[in-house]
C-alpha cells in the first residue's frame, strides 16, 4: 500500500488511502446537511463535477493545511456521492476523465521532482501498484521494461509510440516523465471510473437533492436524439449504443459509424451530435475528422469498411440478415 | 507425387526416425503443446497432444508423416479447437529464410518448373517446352544463400541481446531443414505477450515504421547534435554508419540531410528498411497459435533435417543436416544445373535414369526434379 501524506491525498483522492483519511476524521454523511461549513463542501463538490463536464480540470489548493486537505478530499468524495445519486453514466465518464487528467499533471510533476524524494517515490509506487509498470530513473530519463511498455503503448495509434520510434537498450525503453505518465493515461481514467462505479450507492441525503436534480438536468444536455436506427445492421446499432451510454468507442468503431452514416447520405451536421457523449468529445476535432471522412474537405470520401474488416476489429455482431452481405452498407437491401 | 515416390520417401523418413530417436524430443511442458503432422499427399492433422518422447516416436512410426509440427505456444487444453484452447504463453520465435533475402534468383542454383507441362528448364521467363509463363522456381543448394542467411541471423542475435535484453545463452538457433534458420527464445520475459505486441517487436527488428523525429530530425529547427551518432545504442548507431559512412563525414552529411528536408529523410528511412532492417518473416513471429516444424524432424521440401546449430560459423547444412544414407537408388532425374550435397557434386541430368546415392535421390524427389518411375 502506498503511504500518503496529506499533499498526496489532495493530489490522488481516488486512492483507498484517501478514503481512509476521511473515515479517520469521524464524519458522517448526515453532518453535511446540517453543518454550514460542510455545506460549503457540497457546493465545491458540485462545482468539481460541473467543471469536468465542460472538459476543464479542477484546480486544487495545495497549501496543505488541515483545512484545505479536508475540503479538497471531501469535495472529491462528495462529488462521487452526488454522481452515484444522479446515476448518469455520462456524468461519471466525464468526471473520471477530468480527474484522471488532473492526477496525471501531478504524477508528471512528482516524477520529475528532483528535490522531493518522497513525492517521487510515491509517484513511482502509484505507477507500479495501479498499472504494474516498473520504472527506474536513469540520468535524465525514466526506463521501463519493453514488455511493460508494450502492454500500454499497444493501444495508441500515433506512430511515435511504435517501439521502433523509441530508444531502447538492454530490454528497456527510455521515456521522459511526460511520456511515462501519458503511457498510463487511459488506464488511469479507467481506474477512477471503475472505482466510482463499484462504490456502493447511498440513500438520498438531505440537502443533496437540489444538486442531484441539477446534475440530472445537466446530463440531459448530453443525451442524444438518435436517428431512427431500426434498419441499421447490428454493428452500427452497437456503435450507437456505446456512444449513447457515454462509453468510449474505439477509433475503428467511430470510423465505422461515421463512414456508414455518411455513405447513407447523412450530413456531417447530422452525425456530429452522436459523438457528443464520448468521454473525450471535442467539437472542433470531431467536425474536422468528419469532414475529412466525408470528403467535403477536398479529400475523397472514405468507404465504409467491409464486414470482414469489422469482424477483425471485434465490432461485428452478425444476425441472419447479415448472411448475404459483405459490407454493412448492403444491410437490408433486397437482392434482385 | 506418385505412389512409388511416396512409398520411398515414407520408408526413408521412417528409417531415419527409427535410427535417430535421439534427435527427436518433445519440447519443455509437452502436455501443454499442440502437435500436428502431415502425410504425403495429405492434409494437416492438428490439435494433437503428446505426453512424452515415447509417444512422439510412436506417432512417427505409426503415421509415417512427411512433416511434423509443434506449437511454440502452451495452452491449457492443447487438443481442443483453437477458440477453446486457452492460450497461456508462447516462446518468441523468428524465421529467417533465403527466399526473403534474395533479390533475384541465380541461374546457378535455380530452375523453373512449368505448371502447364511439368517441364523443368534452366532459369528463364518462360517454359522452354511450351512457352507458358506459369512457372514455379525451384532453388537448389547454394552456399551463398546460406552465408547471407547466417549473416542475417547474426544481426538478429545482436538486436535480441543488445536491444531487447535477451540473454545470449537462451537464444537457440536451428537450421530450418530447407534454406533458412529458426531462432527460438524460450522462457524469456516476452513469453506472455500477445500478437500485437509481437508485431511491434517484428517492426522494430525489421526497421518498419520509423519516423524522422526518432532520429532527431524535426519538421522545424532540427538540431545537428540530436541526429544519430556512431556510438549511439540501438538503431541510431546503425543508422549513423549508413548515413555518414565514416565518423569524419558526419558533420558534412548532416548538413546535406537537413537541407534535404523532412520528407526526403522520411523516404530514406523507408529505403533503409531494405538495407539495414533484419529480414525476418513477421507472420511467424506475430502468430501466437502457430505450429512450427519440430526440431529433429525432416523437412519434406528437401529431405534435410531441422537441426540444432551449435556453431553457426562452422555449420554446413548440406553436410550436417543430411542424414540419409548413400544406398544406390535409381531415379529419373531432370535437372539442368549442378548442385552439391554432402560434399559431392550432382547433375546436370537431362531427363535420364541415373543411379545416385539415396540422399541425393531423396533430395531431388523432394524438390520435384526427380522420380522413381
Ligand atoms: S456482418 Fe457486417 S453488417 Fe452484420 S454485424 Fe457484422 S459487420 Fe455489421
Ligand atoms: Zn511448359
Ligand atoms: Zn543462392
XYZ file of C-alpha atoms and ligand atoms in Angstrom:
719
model
C 0.000 0.000 0.000
C 1.194 3.494 -0.782
C 1.765 5.567 2.287
C 0.355 9.009 1.566
C 0.918 12.363 3.178
C -1.813 14.996 3.112
C -0.310 16.519 -0.027
C -0.715 13.271 -1.882
C -4.243 12.790 -0.607
C -5.193 16.049 -2.284
C -3.448 15.048 -5.482
C -4.749 11.493 -5.634
C -8.076 11.447 -3.755
C -9.212 8.331 -5.617
C -6.715 6.093 -3.816
C -8.019 3.917 -0.996
C -5.808 5.738 1.456
C -7.695 8.970 0.840
C -10.997 7.436 1.823
C -9.392 6.131 4.979
C -8.209 9.616 5.886
C -11.811 10.764 5.966
C -13.222 7.944 7.978
C -10.429 8.632 10.438
C -11.796 12.150 10.755
C -15.039 10.725 12.029
C -17.555 12.497 9.784
C -20.859 11.023 8.767
C -22.743 11.973 5.623
C -25.652 13.418 7.616
C -23.317 16.037 9.013
C -23.159 17.587 5.570
C -26.801 18.509 5.622
C -26.527 20.316 8.942
C -23.113 21.818 9.389
C -22.800 25.005 7.323
C -19.023 24.632 6.824
C -19.646 21.226 5.392
C -22.469 22.534 3.195
C -19.862 24.647 1.503
C -18.020 21.463 0.590
C -21.068 20.052 -1.145
C -21.111 23.245 -3.163
C -17.422 22.616 -4.007
C -18.146 19.062 -4.966
C -20.908 20.128 -7.312
C -18.588 22.652 -8.877
C -15.924 19.995 -9.250
C -18.369 17.978 -11.344
C -19.642 20.836 -13.489
C -16.090 21.919 -14.269
C -15.375 18.415 -15.506
C -18.496 18.456 -17.654
C -17.102 21.440 -19.511
C -13.945 19.473 -20.111
C -11.870 21.525 -17.686
C -9.667 20.426 -14.845
C -10.463 21.273 -11.272
C -7.736 23.403 -9.670
C -6.621 22.470 -6.232
C -5.452 24.389 -3.257
C -2.174 22.715 -2.381
C -1.355 24.870 0.617
C -1.563 21.695 2.610
C -3.016 22.822 5.879
C -5.569 20.611 7.541
C -8.491 22.719 6.446
C -7.593 22.585 2.766
C -6.806 18.875 2.862
C -10.219 18.193 4.289
C -12.062 20.436 1.838
C -10.147 19.104 -1.127
C -10.534 15.458 -0.336
C -14.113 15.808 0.759
C -15.059 17.625 -2.395
C -13.910 14.609 -4.389
C -15.692 12.071 -2.241
C -18.900 14.088 -2.062
C -18.719 14.543 -5.838
C -18.650 10.771 -6.153
C -21.698 10.501 -3.922
C -23.552 13.121 -5.947
C -22.717 11.222 -9.104
C -23.909 7.968 -7.615
C -27.161 9.609 -6.593
C -27.647 11.136 -10.036
C -26.913 7.742 -11.598
C -25.982 9.126 -15.006
C -23.162 7.260 -16.668
C -22.273 10.177 -18.939
C -21.550 12.370 -15.962
C -19.362 9.783 -14.292
C -17.468 9.251 -17.545
C -16.670 12.910 -17.910
C -15.845 13.358 -14.279
C -13.398 10.470 -14.143
C -11.716 11.624 -17.333
C -11.199 15.118 -15.909
C -9.979 13.703 -12.612
C -7.578 11.441 -14.466
C -6.166 14.437 -16.336
C -5.786 16.261 -13.072
C -3.942 13.403 -11.388
C -1.815 12.987 -14.492
C -0.474 16.521 -14.081
C 0.521 15.829 -10.502
C 2.068 12.483 -11.322
C 4.223 14.030 -14.004
C 5.360 16.828 -11.744
C 6.137 14.428 -8.918
C 8.109 12.123 -11.175
C 10.248 14.999 -12.340
C 10.728 16.458 -8.923
C 14.458 16.362 -8.159
C 14.175 17.948 -4.734
C 11.414 15.970 -3.181
C 12.386 12.330 -2.940
C 9.223 11.389 -1.141
C 6.865 12.706 -3.816
C 8.906 10.975 -6.464
C 8.873 7.702 -4.636
C 5.126 7.866 -4.190
C 4.511 8.601 -7.856
C 6.659 5.596 -8.782
C 4.727 3.456 -6.331
C 1.398 4.548 -7.733
C 2.505 3.649 -11.250
C 3.773 0.293 -10.043
C 0.738 -0.614 -7.943
C -2.017 0.622 -10.202
C -0.563 -0.202 -13.602
C 2.273 -2.645 -12.845
C 4.807 -0.523 -14.673
C 8.252 -0.834 -13.167
C 10.012 2.465 -13.633
C 13.622 3.292 -12.966
C 15.271 6.648 -13.101
C 18.416 6.777 -15.216
C 20.117 10.120 -15.699
C 17.521 12.466 -17.107
C 15.348 9.586 -18.312
C 12.994 7.014 -16.970
C 13.275 3.477 -18.210
C 10.671 0.754 -18.198
C 10.861 -2.867 -19.382
C 9.838 -3.294 -23.038
C 7.134 -5.757 -22.021
C 5.530 -3.229 -19.647
C 5.809 -0.562 -22.294
C 4.124 -2.656 -24.983
C 1.192 -3.580 -22.755
C 0.161 0.072 -22.677
C 1.533 1.559 -25.887
C -0.255 -1.027 -27.994
C -3.470 0.958 -27.527
C -2.022 4.092 -29.075
C -2.295 4.783 -32.762
C 0.271 7.545 -33.092
C 3.435 6.464 -34.834
C 5.713 7.922 -32.202
C 4.536 5.237 -29.777
C 5.678 2.401 -32.010
C 8.565 0.505 -30.494
C 10.736 1.345 -33.499
C 10.372 5.023 -32.616
C 11.636 4.567 -29.083
C 15.157 4.477 -27.749
C 15.646 1.029 -26.343
C 18.665 -0.568 -24.747
C 19.039 -3.837 -22.979
C 15.345 -4.614 -22.782
C 14.317 -1.190 -21.518
C 12.529 1.748 -23.134
C 13.631 5.301 -22.380
C 10.856 7.764 -21.625
C 10.502 11.299 -20.345
C 8.332 11.881 -17.288
C 5.613 13.238 -19.551
C 5.657 10.156 -21.753
C 5.718 7.850 -18.754
C 2.513 9.319 -17.405
C 0.942 9.608 -20.836
C 1.508 5.880 -21.214
C -0.978 5.053 -18.457
C -3.485 7.833 -19.194
C -6.257 5.556 -20.393
C -5.816 3.148 -17.541
C -5.837 5.961 -15.013
C -9.174 7.103 -16.377
C -10.479 3.558 -16.352
C -9.220 3.043 -12.821
C -11.018 6.100 -11.456
C -14.170 5.297 -13.393
C -14.386 1.735 -12.154
C -13.574 2.868 -8.648
C -16.578 5.201 -8.742
C -18.728 2.649 -10.488
C -18.046 -0.063 -7.963
C -18.572 2.086 -4.893
C -21.927 1.485 -3.236
C -24.850 3.815 -3.914
C -26.003 5.720 -0.838
C -29.579 6.637 0.064
C -30.586 10.173 -0.776
C -29.108 12.548 1.755
C -30.958 15.578 2.948
C -29.527 18.720 1.383
C -28.090 16.875 -1.607
C -31.346 16.751 -3.568
C -31.114 20.121 -5.321
C -27.639 19.270 -6.588
C -28.673 15.862 -7.787
C -31.646 17.346 -9.632
C -29.382 19.898 -11.273
C -26.964 17.178 -12.318
C -29.739 15.145 -13.898
C -30.782 18.200 -15.855
C -27.231 18.779 -16.970
C -26.971 15.200 -18.130
C -29.893 15.801 -20.469
C -27.670 18.160 -22.408
C -25.524 15.209 -23.354
C -28.379 12.961 -24.321
C -28.567 12.235 -27.988
C -31.648 12.046 -30.105
C -30.574 9.306 -32.402
C -31.842 8.922 -35.857
C -34.272 6.062 -36.312
C -31.959 3.091 -36.358
C -34.215 0.095 -36.853
C -32.950 -0.604 -40.331
C -29.313 -0.415 -39.273
C -27.134 -3.522 -39.077
C -26.179 -4.751 -35.615
C -22.619 -3.424 -35.773
C -23.928 0.104 -36.319
C -26.578 -0.230 -33.636
C -23.906 -1.407 -31.254
C -21.677 1.566 -32.019
C -24.549 3.984 -31.452
C -25.451 2.292 -28.188
C -21.918 2.529 -26.884
C -21.872 6.250 -27.594
C -25.288 6.776 -26.072
C -24.123 5.192 -22.873
C -21.287 7.673 -22.807
C -18.782 4.894 -23.112
C -15.654 5.010 -25.124
C -15.979 3.757 -28.674
C -12.728 2.662 -30.243
C -11.229 4.600 -33.089
C -12.226 1.904 -35.563
C -15.755 1.914 -34.142
C -16.073 5.630 -34.747
C -14.662 5.243 -38.204
C -17.206 2.518 -38.993
C -20.146 4.518 -37.681
C -19.164 7.768 -39.389
C -18.393 6.243 -42.772
C -21.567 4.169 -42.645
C -23.824 7.131 -41.956
C -22.009 9.363 -44.434
C -22.401 6.727 -47.106
C -26.085 6.532 -46.225
C -26.307 10.179 -47.163
C -26.317 11.810 -43.751
C -24.512 15.098 -43.346
C -21.657 15.938 -41.043
C -24.015 18.196 -39.065
C -26.438 15.311 -38.567
C -23.761 12.906 -37.447
C -21.599 15.056 -35.196
C -24.050 15.127 -32.237
C -23.745 11.345 -31.946
C -20.223 11.762 -30.685
C -21.153 14.406 -28.145
C -21.289 11.840 -25.387
C -17.852 10.381 -25.923
C -15.742 10.983 -22.848
C -13.120 12.786 -24.887
C -15.523 14.759 -27.083
C -14.167 17.857 -28.709
C -16.480 19.613 -31.165
C -13.760 21.087 -33.337
C -11.834 17.880 -33.715
C -14.989 15.881 -34.397
C -16.094 18.197 -37.179
C -12.643 18.242 -38.654
C -12.465 14.442 -38.707
C -15.966 14.024 -40.088
C -15.211 16.498 -42.841
C -12.116 14.510 -43.697
C -14.088 11.286 -43.890
C -16.926 12.810 -45.870
C -14.648 14.255 -48.487
C -16.006 17.770 -48.004
C -12.537 18.998 -47.140
C -11.327 18.172 -50.625
C -10.258 14.613 -49.969
C -12.073 11.591 -51.333
C -14.947 10.210 -49.335
C -13.972 7.235 -47.230
C -15.752 3.962 -47.816
C -17.444 2.010 -45.089
C -15.161 -0.893 -44.023
C -16.120 -4.403 -45.084
C -17.809 -6.861 -42.734
C -14.610 -8.855 -42.699
C -12.662 -5.843 -41.505
C -15.337 -5.012 -38.930
C -15.217 -8.586 -37.724
C -11.464 -8.436 -37.250
C -11.958 -5.368 -35.070
C -14.424 -7.220 -32.861
C -17.175 -4.811 -33.783
C -19.331 -7.283 -35.709
C -22.414 -8.868 -34.117
C -23.974 -10.726 -37.011
C -27.605 -11.795 -37.272
C -29.155 -13.988 -40.002
C -29.885 -10.914 -42.161
C -26.130 -10.369 -42.348
C -25.559 -13.652 -44.179
C -25.667 -12.460 -47.776
C -23.742 -9.212 -47.338
C -20.069 -8.326 -47.301
C -20.358 -4.675 -46.316
C -22.611 -3.168 -43.632
C -23.833 -0.700 -46.268
C -25.660 -3.546 -48.011
C -27.668 -4.417 -44.923
C -31.409 -4.576 -45.569
C -31.052 -4.240 -49.319
C -33.084 -6.757 -51.244
C -31.207 -8.847 -53.736
C -32.511 -8.700 -57.293
C 3.573 -37.028 -56.026
C 3.158 -40.550 -57.385
C 2.669 -43.537 -55.164
C 6.051 -45.139 -55.679
C 7.814 -41.905 -54.748
C 5.630 -41.552 -51.666
C 6.496 -45.081 -50.581
C 10.200 -44.484 -50.998
C 10.045 -41.226 -49.014
C 7.890 -42.716 -46.275
C 10.227 -45.658 -45.825
C 13.311 -43.474 -45.892
C 11.895 -40.950 -43.404
C 10.720 -43.748 -41.140
C 14.127 -45.347 -41.183
C 15.719 -42.014 -40.297
C 13.331 -41.550 -37.372
C 13.889 -45.082 -36.146
C 17.649 -44.642 -36.183
C 17.615 -41.112 -34.775
C 15.140 -41.085 -31.931
C 17.904 -39.283 -30.040
C 17.309 -36.216 -32.223
C 13.553 -36.124 -31.647
C 12.245 -34.777 -28.409
C 9.042 -33.198 -27.244
C 9.799 -29.664 -26.007
C 9.512 -28.458 -22.446
C 5.972 -28.757 -20.962
C 4.893 -31.218 -23.689
C 1.407 -31.672 -22.235
C 0.653 -28.029 -22.888
C 1.723 -28.093 -26.548
C -0.241 -28.712 -29.685
C 1.345 -31.142 -32.134
C 0.479 -31.689 -35.738
C 1.663 -33.650 -38.746
C 1.119 -34.001 -42.432
C 1.216 -37.098 -44.583
C 2.474 -37.141 -48.186
C -0.351 -36.005 -50.444
C -2.443 -35.466 -47.317
C -3.863 -32.639 -45.281
C -2.800 -31.314 -41.928
C -3.665 -33.149 -38.725
C -3.684 -30.711 -35.836
C -4.737 -30.412 -32.205
C -2.776 -33.490 -31.166
C -1.317 -33.885 -27.684
C 1.723 -35.956 -26.802
C 2.979 -36.526 -23.313
C 6.471 -37.867 -23.882
C 9.244 -38.632 -26.341
C 7.906 -42.161 -26.437
C 4.502 -41.041 -27.682
C 6.190 -38.853 -30.256
C 8.264 -41.780 -31.535
C 5.162 -43.916 -31.716
C 3.376 -41.258 -33.777
C 6.308 -41.149 -36.195
C 6.335 -44.922 -36.615
C 2.590 -45.317 -36.992
C 1.773 -42.381 -39.247
C 4.856 -42.096 -41.453
C 4.423 -38.309 -41.651
C 6.003 -36.099 -44.280
C 6.297 -33.216 -41.812
C 5.894 -32.858 -38.062
C 5.000 -29.731 -36.133
C 4.688 -28.489 -32.588
C 3.304 -25.234 -31.203
C 5.631 -22.657 -29.749
C 2.670 -21.798 -27.542
C 1.458 -23.519 -24.412
C -2.263 -23.995 -23.879
C -4.318 -25.272 -21.004
C -6.220 -27.548 -23.414
C -3.988 -28.010 -26.475
C -6.160 -30.670 -28.082
C -9.357 -28.602 -28.206
C -10.319 -26.406 -31.184
C -8.456 -23.115 -31.405
C -11.052 -20.961 -29.675
C -11.219 -23.276 -26.664
C -7.530 -23.998 -26.205
C -6.968 -21.288 -23.584
C -3.650 -19.812 -24.629
C -1.106 -19.429 -21.833
C 2.136 -18.201 -23.380
C 4.458 -18.777 -26.308
C 8.178 -18.883 -26.985
C 9.372 -15.969 -29.046
C 10.314 -17.328 -32.496
C 11.895 -15.914 -35.626
C 12.208 -17.272 -39.133
C 14.952 -16.124 -41.460
C 14.687 -17.641 -44.896
C 16.825 -17.277 -48.006
C 13.690 -16.632 -50.051
C 13.163 -13.366 -48.165
C 16.772 -12.282 -48.634
C 17.226 -12.949 -52.337
C 16.634 -10.045 -54.627
C 16.862 -12.199 -57.734
C 17.308 -15.860 -58.466
C 20.611 -17.077 -59.774
C 20.875 -19.354 -62.820
C 23.480 -21.353 -60.935
C 21.139 -22.706 -58.324
C 17.581 -22.187 -59.559
C 15.499 -23.970 -62.164
C 11.931 -23.458 -63.277
C 9.151 -25.986 -63.362
C 6.284 -25.352 -65.763
C 2.834 -25.583 -64.188
C 1.297 -26.463 -67.556
C 3.559 -29.187 -68.943
C 5.754 -30.011 -65.912
C 8.913 -29.458 -67.949
C 11.955 -28.420 -65.934
C 14.208 -25.856 -67.558
C 17.071 -23.635 -66.598
C 16.074 -20.263 -65.202
C 14.164 -18.060 -67.653
C 10.892 -16.182 -68.074
C 9.007 -18.902 -69.857
C 8.913 -22.661 -70.216
C 11.469 -23.957 -72.737
C 8.989 -26.563 -73.866
C 5.611 -24.829 -74.199
C 6.463 -21.169 -73.547
C 3.986 -20.977 -70.705
C 4.762 -18.313 -68.111
C 3.086 -20.164 -65.285
C 6.249 -21.242 -63.563
C 7.446 -22.311 -60.150
C 11.034 -21.529 -59.271
C 12.872 -24.351 -57.554
C 16.029 -23.414 -55.676
C 18.760 -25.955 -55.052
C 21.687 -25.947 -52.647
C 23.515 -22.651 -52.587
C 26.325 -21.738 -50.235
C 25.928 -18.023 -50.939
C 22.340 -18.103 -49.764
C 23.337 -19.975 -46.629
C 26.042 -17.460 -45.942
C 23.704 -14.486 -46.247
C 21.042 -16.089 -44.052
C 23.734 -16.786 -41.454
C 24.760 -13.136 -41.533
C 21.150 -12.141 -41.039
C 20.869 -14.489 -38.059
C 23.921 -12.834 -36.514
C 22.413 -9.394 -36.964
C 19.172 -10.593 -35.410
C 21.029 -12.061 -32.436
C 22.755 -8.783 -31.845
C 19.462 -6.903 -31.700
C 17.928 -9.562 -29.467
C 20.732 -9.259 -26.954
C 21.693 -5.579 -27.149
C 18.294 -4.004 -27.671
C 15.744 -6.499 -26.378
C 17.918 -7.511 -23.438
C 17.735 -11.245 -24.092
C 20.417 -13.401 -22.528
C 22.562 -14.783 -25.403
C 22.614 -18.168 -23.679
C 18.882 -18.503 -24.092
C 18.833 -17.988 -27.857
C 18.577 -21.274 -29.756
C 19.318 -21.481 -33.471
C 18.006 -24.270 -35.698
C 18.535 -24.917 -39.380
C 15.030 -24.974 -40.862
C 15.602 -28.067 -42.972
C 15.416 -26.184 -46.244
C 17.089 -22.828 -46.757
C 16.773 -20.850 -43.583
C 17.069 -20.717 -39.836
C 14.569 -20.766 -36.987
C 15.528 -18.824 -33.889
C 13.848 -19.684 -30.575
C 13.859 -17.678 -27.368
C 12.207 -19.914 -24.793
C 11.324 -18.741 -21.286
C 12.075 -15.058 -21.740
C 10.169 -12.134 -20.259
C 8.448 -11.887 -23.662
C 6.795 -15.265 -23.168
C 3.368 -13.899 -22.289
C 2.951 -11.031 -24.713
C 0.265 -11.265 -27.380
C 0.271 -10.993 -31.113
C 0.013 -7.201 -31.363
C 2.946 -6.741 -29.029
C 4.968 -9.236 -31.030
C 4.138 -7.286 -34.174
C 5.733 -4.244 -32.556
C 8.858 -6.283 -31.895
C 8.873 -7.523 -35.501
C 8.552 -3.978 -36.795
C 11.410 -2.900 -34.575
C 13.642 -5.689 -35.833
C 12.665 -5.058 -39.448
C 13.079 -1.299 -39.084
C 9.478 -0.723 -40.154
C 7.521 2.437 -39.401
C 10.421 4.635 -38.334
C 9.808 8.373 -38.354
C 12.411 11.159 -38.711
C 11.761 12.502 -35.199
C 13.097 9.263 -33.754
C 16.474 10.125 -35.193
C 16.440 13.725 -34.080
C 15.063 15.162 -37.322
C 12.217 17.586 -36.701
C 9.984 19.315 -39.188
C 11.279 22.660 -37.990
C 14.547 23.615 -36.342
C 16.395 20.352 -36.479
C 19.338 20.337 -34.179
C 22.603 18.978 -35.578
C 23.628 17.414 -32.322
C 20.436 15.393 -31.999
C 20.994 13.388 -35.181
C 22.417 9.856 -34.802
C 25.973 9.353 -33.618
C 28.240 6.382 -34.250
C 28.415 5.439 -30.599
C 24.624 5.545 -30.072
C 22.829 2.392 -28.926
C 20.132 0.661 -30.929
C 19.150 1.715 -34.418
C 20.639 5.186 -34.011
C 24.197 3.886 -34.084
C 23.492 1.568 -37.004
C 21.794 4.332 -38.908
C 24.724 6.673 -38.310
C 27.008 4.261 -40.156
C 24.592 4.124 -43.070
C 24.029 7.850 -43.224
C 27.561 9.162 -42.876
C 29.817 6.256 -43.830
C 32.683 7.488 -41.694
C 32.836 9.468 -38.485
C 34.626 12.363 -40.100
C 31.856 12.598 -42.637
C 29.144 13.196 -40.045
C 29.054 16.956 -39.998
C 29.069 17.267 -43.777
C 26.386 14.596 -44.219
C 24.151 16.149 -41.611
C 24.278 19.451 -43.438
C 23.015 17.670 -46.523
C 20.381 15.687 -44.672
C 18.906 18.752 -43.016
C 18.834 20.807 -46.175
C 17.230 17.862 -47.985
C 14.188 18.302 -45.800
C 11.839 16.204 -43.714
C 10.027 14.191 -46.341
C 13.211 13.245 -48.142
C 14.618 11.943 -44.876
C 11.390 10.025 -44.264
C 11.797 8.428 -47.687
C 15.361 7.462 -46.945
C 14.283 5.833 -43.700
C 11.825 3.720 -45.658
C 14.588 2.680 -48.029
C 16.792 1.692 -45.102
C 14.223 -0.957 -44.286
C 15.659 -2.925 -47.181
C 19.284 -2.364 -46.299
C 19.530 -2.418 -42.506
C 16.201 -3.944 -41.421
C 16.503 -7.610 -40.470
C 14.620 -9.849 -42.870
C 12.568 -11.963 -40.542
C 9.194 -13.330 -41.604
C 6.874 -11.265 -39.384
C 3.984 -13.702 -39.794
C 5.926 -16.356 -37.933
C 6.833 -14.093 -35.035
C 3.408 -12.473 -34.736
C 1.330 -15.640 -34.936
C 0.947 -16.980 -31.414
C -1.097 -20.016 -32.454
C 1.279 -21.440 -34.999
C 2.542 -24.971 -35.173
C 6.156 -24.803 -36.140
C 8.361 -27.515 -37.620
C 9.549 -29.825 -34.830
C 13.324 -29.846 -34.256
C 14.852 -33.146 -35.328
C 12.193 -33.785 -37.975
C 12.717 -33.951 -41.719
C 11.550 -31.112 -43.931
C 9.758 -32.705 -46.872
C 10.626 -29.745 -49.076
C 14.222 -31.023 -49.157
C 14.707 -34.219 -47.176
C 17.070 -32.341 -44.861
C 16.557 -32.270 -41.115
C 15.619 -29.313 -38.933
C 18.522 -29.437 -36.569
C 20.060 -27.524 -33.662
C 23.038 -25.408 -34.708
C 25.817 -25.315 -32.185
C 28.342 -23.323 -34.105
C 26.731 -21.123 -36.698
C 30.036 -20.186 -38.324
C 31.067 -23.793 -38.988
C 27.615 -25.181 -39.670
C 27.125 -26.552 -43.190
C 23.516 -27.640 -43.667
C 24.296 -29.619 -46.810
C 26.549 -31.861 -44.744
C 25.396 -31.516 -41.147
C 21.628 -31.714 -41.751
C 21.649 -34.520 -44.312
C 21.161 -37.817 -42.505
C 20.033 -40.105 -45.289
C 22.358 -42.937 -46.333
C 24.083 -43.420 -49.679
C 22.494 -46.661 -50.818
C 22.393 -46.732 -54.639
C 18.998 -45.588 -55.861
C 17.705 -45.326 -59.403
C 15.707 -42.262 -60.364
C 14.684 -40.476 -63.480
C 16.312 -37.082 -62.985
C 15.592 -33.856 -64.752
C 17.924 -31.122 -63.591
C 19.624 -28.726 -65.983
C 22.096 -27.435 -63.377
C 24.682 -28.766 -60.950
C 24.249 -28.893 -57.209
C 26.299 -30.257 -54.349
C 25.239 -32.254 -51.336
C 27.344 -33.974 -48.669
C 30.390 -32.564 -50.440
C 29.548 -34.396 -53.684
C 28.578 -32.769 -56.956
C 25.498 -33.883 -58.880
C 23.987 -33.059 -62.230
C 23.191 -31.847 -64.722
C 20.702 -34.559 -65.763
C 18.697 -34.493 -68.943
C 15.554 -36.403 -68.086
C 17.620 -39.573 -67.727
C 17.672 -42.569 -65.451
C 20.632 -42.361 -63.117
C 21.884 -44.269 -60.158
C 22.525 -41.949 -57.199
C 23.238 -42.163 -53.500
C 19.890 -42.234 -51.744
C 20.359 -38.821 -50.041
C 20.702 -37.125 -53.434
C 17.793 -39.086 -54.903
C 15.556 -38.143 -51.982
C 16.657 -34.510 -52.155
C 15.725 -34.342 -55.833
C 12.391 -36.087 -55.368
C 11.525 -33.679 -52.535
C 12.483 -30.767 -54.751
C 10.288 -32.136 -57.531
C 13.043 -32.702 -60.081
C 13.282 -36.491 -59.989
C 11.044 -39.507 -59.705
C 11.464 -43.255 -59.220
C 9.397 -44.009 -62.312
S -21.964 -8.988 -40.708
Fe -21.497 -6.962 -41.476
S -23.374 -5.840 -41.227
Fe -23.613 -7.654 -39.995
S -22.933 -7.027 -37.969
Fe -21.161 -7.886 -38.972
S -20.186 -6.156 -39.892
Fe -22.210 -5.475 -39.383
Zn 5.608 -25.943 -70.246
Zn 21.679 -18.586 -53.621
